Amino acid sequence: MAKLVAGVATSHVPAIGAAIDLGKQQEPYWQPLFTGYEPSKKWMRKNTPDVILLVYNDHATAFSLKMIPTLAIGCAAEFNPADEGWGPRPVPKVVGHPELAAHIAHSVIQDDFDLTIVNEMEVDHGLTVPLSLLFGQPMAWPCPVIPFLVNVVQYPVPSGARCFNLGRAIGKAIALYDQPIKVQVWGTGGMSHQLQGPRAGLINCAWDTSFLEELINDPKSLARKPHIEYITEAGSEAIELVMWLIARGAMSEQAPKVVHRFYHVPASNTAVGHLILKETQ
Ligand code: DHB
Ligand code: FE
């Protein structure tokens, strides 16, 4: 049977991707951020999973206002990078895992979560920046990746509780997959994050810190936080953090081991948060 071995959370700021692609990692502005991810890169080299289910939001790249799936899973064999603004990053194509993706879709839909099944799609910085942060600049990504999309851009967006329970259903689906593979679930986006209006650049370190604490130690309570609190406390785009609850919900109820925890301000206009949580059973 497949095993969920770890949950990973990380911001997906597009400027981080541009800094990597332009070789700016050692510049004084970026160096502390990339140093903070070094222990994770090292751990990932030793603990590369067989598949990653990567939860992210599309930023009007694959979808537009014409069509807004709340929850979608990428079932294709491969996904090419694309992006709004700066154009496609010079990163490898993403190889999918159609068989596990179809199994998860089947199981999760039977558990009453309506997923849109996507058989052809391009993937944006929400997915490629986390891969670059954790794997660097390889010729090919080291394992298949299943893109899992959540609409957190156009209201209405799903609640934290729904995301946490969806994570539960995903965890159950992975455990039921009849192949002896190791799977990681990643949640991306966040943390403090407001890109427009008079509050642009808002950072709330105390709120971010307590979100990290609760995600590790009390995710069930964290899942009850109403979406309006994310926005008023940590900015309009902080709502991306509900995606971290999907990754956390997929994990077992046993307390996880914190492999690495990192928080840094600023990157572009936002705070960056990162966690690797390992299953202990
Ligand atoms: C920015 C965009 C994002 O999608 C994000 O998650 C963080 C930052 C930006 O444009 O700065
Ligand atoms: Fe984003």
mmCIF file of C-alpha atoms and ligand atoms in Angstrom, residues 11-15 57 59 84 86 125 189-190 193 195 237 240 267-270, ligand 1:
data_model
loop_
_atom_site.group_PDB
_atom_site.id
_atom_site.type_symbol
_atom_site.label_atom_id
_atom_site.label_comp_id
_atom_site.label_asym_id
_atom_site.label_seq_id
_atom_site.Cartn_x
_atom_site.Cartn_y
_atom_site.Cartn_z
ATOM 1 C CA SER A 11 5.191 29.982 0.150
ATOM 2 C CA HIS A 12 5.292 30.164 -3.655
ATOM 3 C CA VAL A 13 6.238 33.823 -4.290
ATOM 4 C CA PRO A 14 6.978 34.261 -8.032
ATOM 5 C CA ALA A 15 9.895 36.645 -7.384
ATOM 6 C CA ASN A 57 -3.645 27.786 -6.681
ATOM 7 C CA HIS A 59 -3.034 32.507 -10.775
ATOM 8 C CA GLU A 84 1.378 35.220 -16.088
ATOM 9 C CA TRP A 86 7.161 37.077 -16.410
ATOM 10 C CA HIS A 125 4.627 29.666 -10.227
ATOM 11 C CA GLY A 189 1.022 29.892 -0.771
ATOM 12 C CA GLY A 190 0.901 32.376 2.091
ATOM 13 C CA HIS A 193 0.357 38.552 1.907
ATOM 14 C CA LEU A 195 -0.559 42.524 -3.067
ATOM 15 C CA GLU A 237 -3.876 36.800 -0.343
ATOM 16 C CA GLU A 240 -3.809 30.949 0.221
ATOM 17 C CA ALA A 267 10.213 38.239 -0.277
ATOM 18 C CA SER A 268 8.613 40.552 -2.786
ATOM 19 C CA ASN A 269 5.664 41.922 -0.770
ATOM 20 C CA THR A 270 5.132 38.966 1.499
HETATM 21 C C1 DHB B 1 3.218 37.379 -5.206
HETATM 22 C C2 DHB B 1 2.332 36.579 -5.922
HETATM 23 C C3 DHB B 1 1.888 35.392 -5.404
HETATM 24 O O1 DHB B 1 1.093 34.537 -6.065
HETATM 25 C C4 DHB B 1 2.267 34.996 -4.159
HETATM 26 O O2 DHB B 1 1.748 33.857 -3.667
HETATM 27 C C5 DHB B 1 3.154 35.776 -3.436
HETATM 28 C C6 DHB B 1 3.614 36.962 -3.969
HETATM 29 C C7 DHB B 1 3.758 38.637 -5.767
HETATM 30 O O3 DHB B 1 3.382 39.023 -6.889
HETATM 31 O O4 DHB B 1 4.582 39.263 -5.104
#
